[in-house]
Coordinates of C-alpha atoms in Angstrom, one line a residue:
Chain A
X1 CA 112.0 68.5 106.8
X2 CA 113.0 65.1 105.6
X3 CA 115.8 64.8 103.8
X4 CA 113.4 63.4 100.2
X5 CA 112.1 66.7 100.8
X6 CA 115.6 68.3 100.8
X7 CA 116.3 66.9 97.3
X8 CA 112.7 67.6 95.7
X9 CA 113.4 71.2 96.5
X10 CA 117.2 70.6 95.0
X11 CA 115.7 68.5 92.0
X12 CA 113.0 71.6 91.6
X13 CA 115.7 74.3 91.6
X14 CA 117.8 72.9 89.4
X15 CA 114.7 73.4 86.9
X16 CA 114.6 76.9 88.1
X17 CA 118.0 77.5 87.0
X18 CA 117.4 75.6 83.8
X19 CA 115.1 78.3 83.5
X20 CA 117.1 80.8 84.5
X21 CA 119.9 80.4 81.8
X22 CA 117.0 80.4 79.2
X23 CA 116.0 83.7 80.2
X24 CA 119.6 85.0 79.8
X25 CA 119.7 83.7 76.6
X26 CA 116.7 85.2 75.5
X27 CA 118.3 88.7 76.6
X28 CA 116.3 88.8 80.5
X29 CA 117.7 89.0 83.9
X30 CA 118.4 85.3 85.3
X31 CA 115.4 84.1 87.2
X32 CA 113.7 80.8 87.0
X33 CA 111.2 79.5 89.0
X34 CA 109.1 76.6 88.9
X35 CA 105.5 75.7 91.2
X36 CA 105.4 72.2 92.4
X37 CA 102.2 70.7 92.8
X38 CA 100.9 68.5 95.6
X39 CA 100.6 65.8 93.2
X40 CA 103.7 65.8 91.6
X41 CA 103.0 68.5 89.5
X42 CA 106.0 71.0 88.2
X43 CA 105.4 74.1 86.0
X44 CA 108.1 76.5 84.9
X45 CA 108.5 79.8 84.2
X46 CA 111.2 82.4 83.6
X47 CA 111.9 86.0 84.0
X48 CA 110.0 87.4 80.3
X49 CA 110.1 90.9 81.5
X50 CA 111.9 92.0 78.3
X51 CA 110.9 89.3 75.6
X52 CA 107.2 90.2 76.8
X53 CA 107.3 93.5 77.7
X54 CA 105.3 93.0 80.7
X55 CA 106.5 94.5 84.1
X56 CA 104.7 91.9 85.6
X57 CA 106.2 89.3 84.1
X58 CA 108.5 88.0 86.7
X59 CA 109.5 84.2 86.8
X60 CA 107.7 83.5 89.7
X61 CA 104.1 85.2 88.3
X62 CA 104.8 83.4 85.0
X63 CA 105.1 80.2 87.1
X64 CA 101.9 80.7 89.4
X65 CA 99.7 81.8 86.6
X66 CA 100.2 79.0 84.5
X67 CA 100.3 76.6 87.9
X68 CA 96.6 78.5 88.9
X69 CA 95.0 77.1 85.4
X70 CA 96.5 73.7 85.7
X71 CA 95.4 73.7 88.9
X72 CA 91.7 75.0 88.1
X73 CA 91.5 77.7 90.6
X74 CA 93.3 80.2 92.2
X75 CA 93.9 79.0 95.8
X76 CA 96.9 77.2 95.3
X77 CA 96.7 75.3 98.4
X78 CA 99.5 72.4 98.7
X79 CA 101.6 74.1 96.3
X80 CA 105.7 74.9 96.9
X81 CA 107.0 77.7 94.3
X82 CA 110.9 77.4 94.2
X83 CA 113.0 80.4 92.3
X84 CA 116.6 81.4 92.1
X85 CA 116.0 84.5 93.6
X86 CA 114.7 85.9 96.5
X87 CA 111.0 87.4 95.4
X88 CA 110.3 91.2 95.2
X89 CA 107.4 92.7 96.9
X90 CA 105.3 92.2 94.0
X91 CA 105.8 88.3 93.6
X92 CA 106.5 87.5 97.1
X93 CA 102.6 89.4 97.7
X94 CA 101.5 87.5 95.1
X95 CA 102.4 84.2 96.7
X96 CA 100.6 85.5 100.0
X97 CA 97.4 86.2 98.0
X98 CA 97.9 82.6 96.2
X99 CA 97.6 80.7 99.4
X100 CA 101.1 79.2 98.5
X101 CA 102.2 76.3 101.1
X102 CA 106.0 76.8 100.6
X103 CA 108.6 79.0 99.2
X104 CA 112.0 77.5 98.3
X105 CA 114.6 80.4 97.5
X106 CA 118.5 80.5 95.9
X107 CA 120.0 83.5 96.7
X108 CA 118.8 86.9 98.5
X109 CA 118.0 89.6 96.6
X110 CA 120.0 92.9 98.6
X111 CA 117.9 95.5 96.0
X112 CA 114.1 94.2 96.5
X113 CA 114.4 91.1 98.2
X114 CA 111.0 91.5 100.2
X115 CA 111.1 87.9 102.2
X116 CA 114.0 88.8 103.9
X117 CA 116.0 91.5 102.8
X118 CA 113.7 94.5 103.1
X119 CA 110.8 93.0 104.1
X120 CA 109.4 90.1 105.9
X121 CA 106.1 89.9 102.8
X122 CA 105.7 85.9 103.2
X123 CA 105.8 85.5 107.0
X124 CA 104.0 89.1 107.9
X125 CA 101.6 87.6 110.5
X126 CA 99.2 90.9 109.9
X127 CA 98.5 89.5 106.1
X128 CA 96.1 86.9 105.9
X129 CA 98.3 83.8 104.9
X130 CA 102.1 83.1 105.6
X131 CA 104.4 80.9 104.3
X132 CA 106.7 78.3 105.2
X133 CA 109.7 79.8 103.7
X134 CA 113.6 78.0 103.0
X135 CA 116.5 79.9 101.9
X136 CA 119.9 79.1 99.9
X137 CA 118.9 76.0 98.1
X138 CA 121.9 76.0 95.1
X139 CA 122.4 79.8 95.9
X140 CA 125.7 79.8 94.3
X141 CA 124.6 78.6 91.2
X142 CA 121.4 81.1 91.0
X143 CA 124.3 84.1 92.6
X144 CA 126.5 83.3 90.1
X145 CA 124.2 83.2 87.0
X146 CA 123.1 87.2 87.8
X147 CA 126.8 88.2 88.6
X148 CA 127.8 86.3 84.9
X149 CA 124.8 88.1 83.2
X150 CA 125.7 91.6 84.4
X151 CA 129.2 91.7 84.2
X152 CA 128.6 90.4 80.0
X153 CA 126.1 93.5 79.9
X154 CA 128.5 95.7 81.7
X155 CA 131.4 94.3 78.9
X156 CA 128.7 95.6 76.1
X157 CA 128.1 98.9 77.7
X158 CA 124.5 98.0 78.8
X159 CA 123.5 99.8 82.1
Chain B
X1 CA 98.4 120.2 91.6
X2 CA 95.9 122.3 89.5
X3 CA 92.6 122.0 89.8
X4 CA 92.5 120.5 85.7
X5 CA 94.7 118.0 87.1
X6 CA 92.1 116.9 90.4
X7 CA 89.6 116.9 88.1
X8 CA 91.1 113.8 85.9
X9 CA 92.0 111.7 88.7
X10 CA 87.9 111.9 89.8
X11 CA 86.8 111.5 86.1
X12 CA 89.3 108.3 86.2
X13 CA 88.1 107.2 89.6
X14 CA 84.9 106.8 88.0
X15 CA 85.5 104.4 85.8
X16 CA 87.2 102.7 88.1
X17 CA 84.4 102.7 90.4
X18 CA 82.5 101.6 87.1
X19 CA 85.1 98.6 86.9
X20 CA 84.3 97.5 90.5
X21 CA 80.5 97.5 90.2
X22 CA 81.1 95.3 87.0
X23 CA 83.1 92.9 88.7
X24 CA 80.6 92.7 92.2
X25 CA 78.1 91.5 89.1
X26 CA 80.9 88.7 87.8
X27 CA 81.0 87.8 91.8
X28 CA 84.6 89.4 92.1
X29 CA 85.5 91.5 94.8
X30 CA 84.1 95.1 93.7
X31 CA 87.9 96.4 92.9
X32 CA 88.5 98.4 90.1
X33 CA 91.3 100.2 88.4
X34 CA 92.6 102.6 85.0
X35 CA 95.7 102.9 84.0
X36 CA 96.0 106.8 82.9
X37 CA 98.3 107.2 79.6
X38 CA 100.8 110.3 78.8
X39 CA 98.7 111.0 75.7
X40 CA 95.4 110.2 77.5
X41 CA 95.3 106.6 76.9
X42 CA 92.7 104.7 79.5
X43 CA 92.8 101.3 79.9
X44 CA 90.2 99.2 82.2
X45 CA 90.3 96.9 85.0
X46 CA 88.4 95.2 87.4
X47 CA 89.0 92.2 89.7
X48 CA 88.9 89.0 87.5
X49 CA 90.4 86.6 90.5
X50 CA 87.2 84.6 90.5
X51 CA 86.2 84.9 87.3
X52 CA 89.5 83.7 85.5
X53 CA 90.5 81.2 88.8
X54 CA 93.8 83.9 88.5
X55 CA 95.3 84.5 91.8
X56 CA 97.5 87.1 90.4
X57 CA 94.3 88.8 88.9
X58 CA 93.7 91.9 90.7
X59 CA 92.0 95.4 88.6
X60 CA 95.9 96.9 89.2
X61 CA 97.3 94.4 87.2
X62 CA 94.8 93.2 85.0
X63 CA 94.6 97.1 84.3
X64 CA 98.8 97.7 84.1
X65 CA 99.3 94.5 81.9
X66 CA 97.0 95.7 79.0
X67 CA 98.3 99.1 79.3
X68 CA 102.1 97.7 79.0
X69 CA 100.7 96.0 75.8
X70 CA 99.3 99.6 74.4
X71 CA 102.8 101.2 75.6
X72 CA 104.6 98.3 73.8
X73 CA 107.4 98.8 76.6
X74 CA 107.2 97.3 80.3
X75 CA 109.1 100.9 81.5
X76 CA 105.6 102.3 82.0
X77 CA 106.6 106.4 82.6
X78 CA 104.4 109.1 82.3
X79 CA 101.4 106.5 83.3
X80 CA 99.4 106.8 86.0
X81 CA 97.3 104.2 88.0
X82 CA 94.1 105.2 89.1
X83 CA 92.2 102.4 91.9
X84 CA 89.6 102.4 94.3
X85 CA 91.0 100.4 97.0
X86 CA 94.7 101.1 98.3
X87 CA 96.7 98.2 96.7
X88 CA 98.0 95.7 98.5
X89 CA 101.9 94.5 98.4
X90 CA 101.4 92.3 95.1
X91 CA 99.7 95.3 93.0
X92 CA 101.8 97.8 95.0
X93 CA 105.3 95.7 93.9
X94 CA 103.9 95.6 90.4
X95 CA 103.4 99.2 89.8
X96 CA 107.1 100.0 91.1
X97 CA 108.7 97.4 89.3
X98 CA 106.6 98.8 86.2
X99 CA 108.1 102.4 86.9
X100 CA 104.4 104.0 86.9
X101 CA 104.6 107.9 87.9
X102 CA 101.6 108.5 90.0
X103 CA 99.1 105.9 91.6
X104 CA 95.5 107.3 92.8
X105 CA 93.9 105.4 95.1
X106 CA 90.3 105.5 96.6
X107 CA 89.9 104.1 100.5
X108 CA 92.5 102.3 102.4
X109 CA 92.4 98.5 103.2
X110 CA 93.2 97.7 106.2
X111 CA 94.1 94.4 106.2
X112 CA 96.2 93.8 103.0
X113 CA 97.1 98.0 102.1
X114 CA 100.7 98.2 101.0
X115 CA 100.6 102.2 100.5
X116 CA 100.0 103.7 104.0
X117 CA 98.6 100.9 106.3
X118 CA 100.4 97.9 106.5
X119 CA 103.7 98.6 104.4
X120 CA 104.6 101.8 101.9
X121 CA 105.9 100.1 99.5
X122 CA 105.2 102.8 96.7
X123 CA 107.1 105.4 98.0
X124 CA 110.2 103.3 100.0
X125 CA 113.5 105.0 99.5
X126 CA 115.5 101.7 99.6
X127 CA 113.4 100.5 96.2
X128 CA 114.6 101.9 92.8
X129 CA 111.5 103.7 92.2
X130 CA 108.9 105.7 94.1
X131 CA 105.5 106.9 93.0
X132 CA 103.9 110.3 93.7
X133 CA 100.7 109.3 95.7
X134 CA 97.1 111.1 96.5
X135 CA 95.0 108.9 98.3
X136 CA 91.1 109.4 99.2
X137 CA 90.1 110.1 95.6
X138 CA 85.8 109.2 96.0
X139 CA 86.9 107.4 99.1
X140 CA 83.2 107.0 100.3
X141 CA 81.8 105.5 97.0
X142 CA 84.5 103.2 96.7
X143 CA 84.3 102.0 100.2
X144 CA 80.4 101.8 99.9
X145 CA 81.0 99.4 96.9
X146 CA 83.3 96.8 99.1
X147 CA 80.9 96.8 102.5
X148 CA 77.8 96.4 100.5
X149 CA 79.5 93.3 98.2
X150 CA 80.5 91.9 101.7
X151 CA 77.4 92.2 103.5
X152 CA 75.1 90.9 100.7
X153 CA 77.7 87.5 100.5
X154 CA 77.0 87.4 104.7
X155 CA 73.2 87.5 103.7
X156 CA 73.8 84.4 101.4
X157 CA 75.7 82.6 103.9
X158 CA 79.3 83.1 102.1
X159 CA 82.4 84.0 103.8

């Protein structure tokens, strides 16, 4: 990987974490994630779990859906999705069945993390895509935004 | 499980198998799914990937993210998901994350099923939830839907 490379997925997370705090602020767990096009393209989304109540709404879903109508169909082909956290099984699949080129992670994820942690989702040679995966881009930052968020639930006696 | 309770999950699976033959017409993959209520609430939903360009578009979660918006809470207990082809890790992920009781699934897929074949995502001890499965629900019909869609697109020359 080149090193303009490096910094577009450094420049791209530090939208994710944008992102991220705007979640917390909006009462969600802090995830950002944004889809980069092959054109320059860069659509964010956050966690909206809570201010949507939709279980599917995840940062990185938010992200792709909107990034699938820019983009006109649903093969994203080309396309790099970059998020604070490691993706769960359900988002990490869901970047599988979007043909996703790239995924550009913060921190792992030691509850659902499914790209690494506890399981391999992305890079499962018996699925029918894989992706180029990088790890630990800013993953202080992204670490330190969910450790800030819970410990100022755990201070208001929210589980 | 009483018999009361078998016969609801068949009633269900047909109109999921209902779903699927509506979206083989729309030029989807023939996948359908129901989302089951606590107070008998049924919501409807087929494959729409093609049809809405949605990568993230799949009858689980087209069917899951109405019926969160009917529940008015993402925390989707007492729900269960009724689908005619095993779900693979995205729709799988989703109905964890979404805390749904029970799924009921149709035939296995063997090259993307996240239940039993490939990964078991639904009921994995190291995830915070697990959902009580029956698989093989009209097994036959919903396989018959999938192999006829897939042999007709041969006969037209699609992949």
């Amino acid at each position: 990987m080149s090193l303009t490379d490096r910094l577009t997925d450094r420049d791209a997370m530090l939208h994710a974490l944008a992102a991220a705090d705007a979640a917390a602020l909006a009462g969600d767990v802090p995830v950002g994630a944004v889809m980069v096009g092959p054109a320059g393209e860069l659509v964010v989304g956050r966690n909206l779990r809570e201010a949507e109540q939709d279980p599917t709404a995840h940062a990185e879903l938010v992200a792709l859906r909107e990034a699938a109508k820019l983009n006109g169909h649903w093969r994203m082909s080309g396309w790099t999705c970059v998020v604070t956290l490691e993706p769960c099984p359900m988002c990490a699949g869901a970047l599988v069945n979007a043909r996703v080129d790239r995924l550009v992670y913060g921190c792992r994820d030691p509850k659902a993390g499914a790209v690494h942690t506890l399981f391999t989702i992305a890079t499962d040679t018996r699925l029918n895509h894989r992706l180029e995966v990088v790890e630990g881009v800013e993953a202080e930052a992204c670490a330190q935004r969910l450790k800030d968020f819970f410990a100022a639930r755990r201070r208001e006696g929210k589980k």
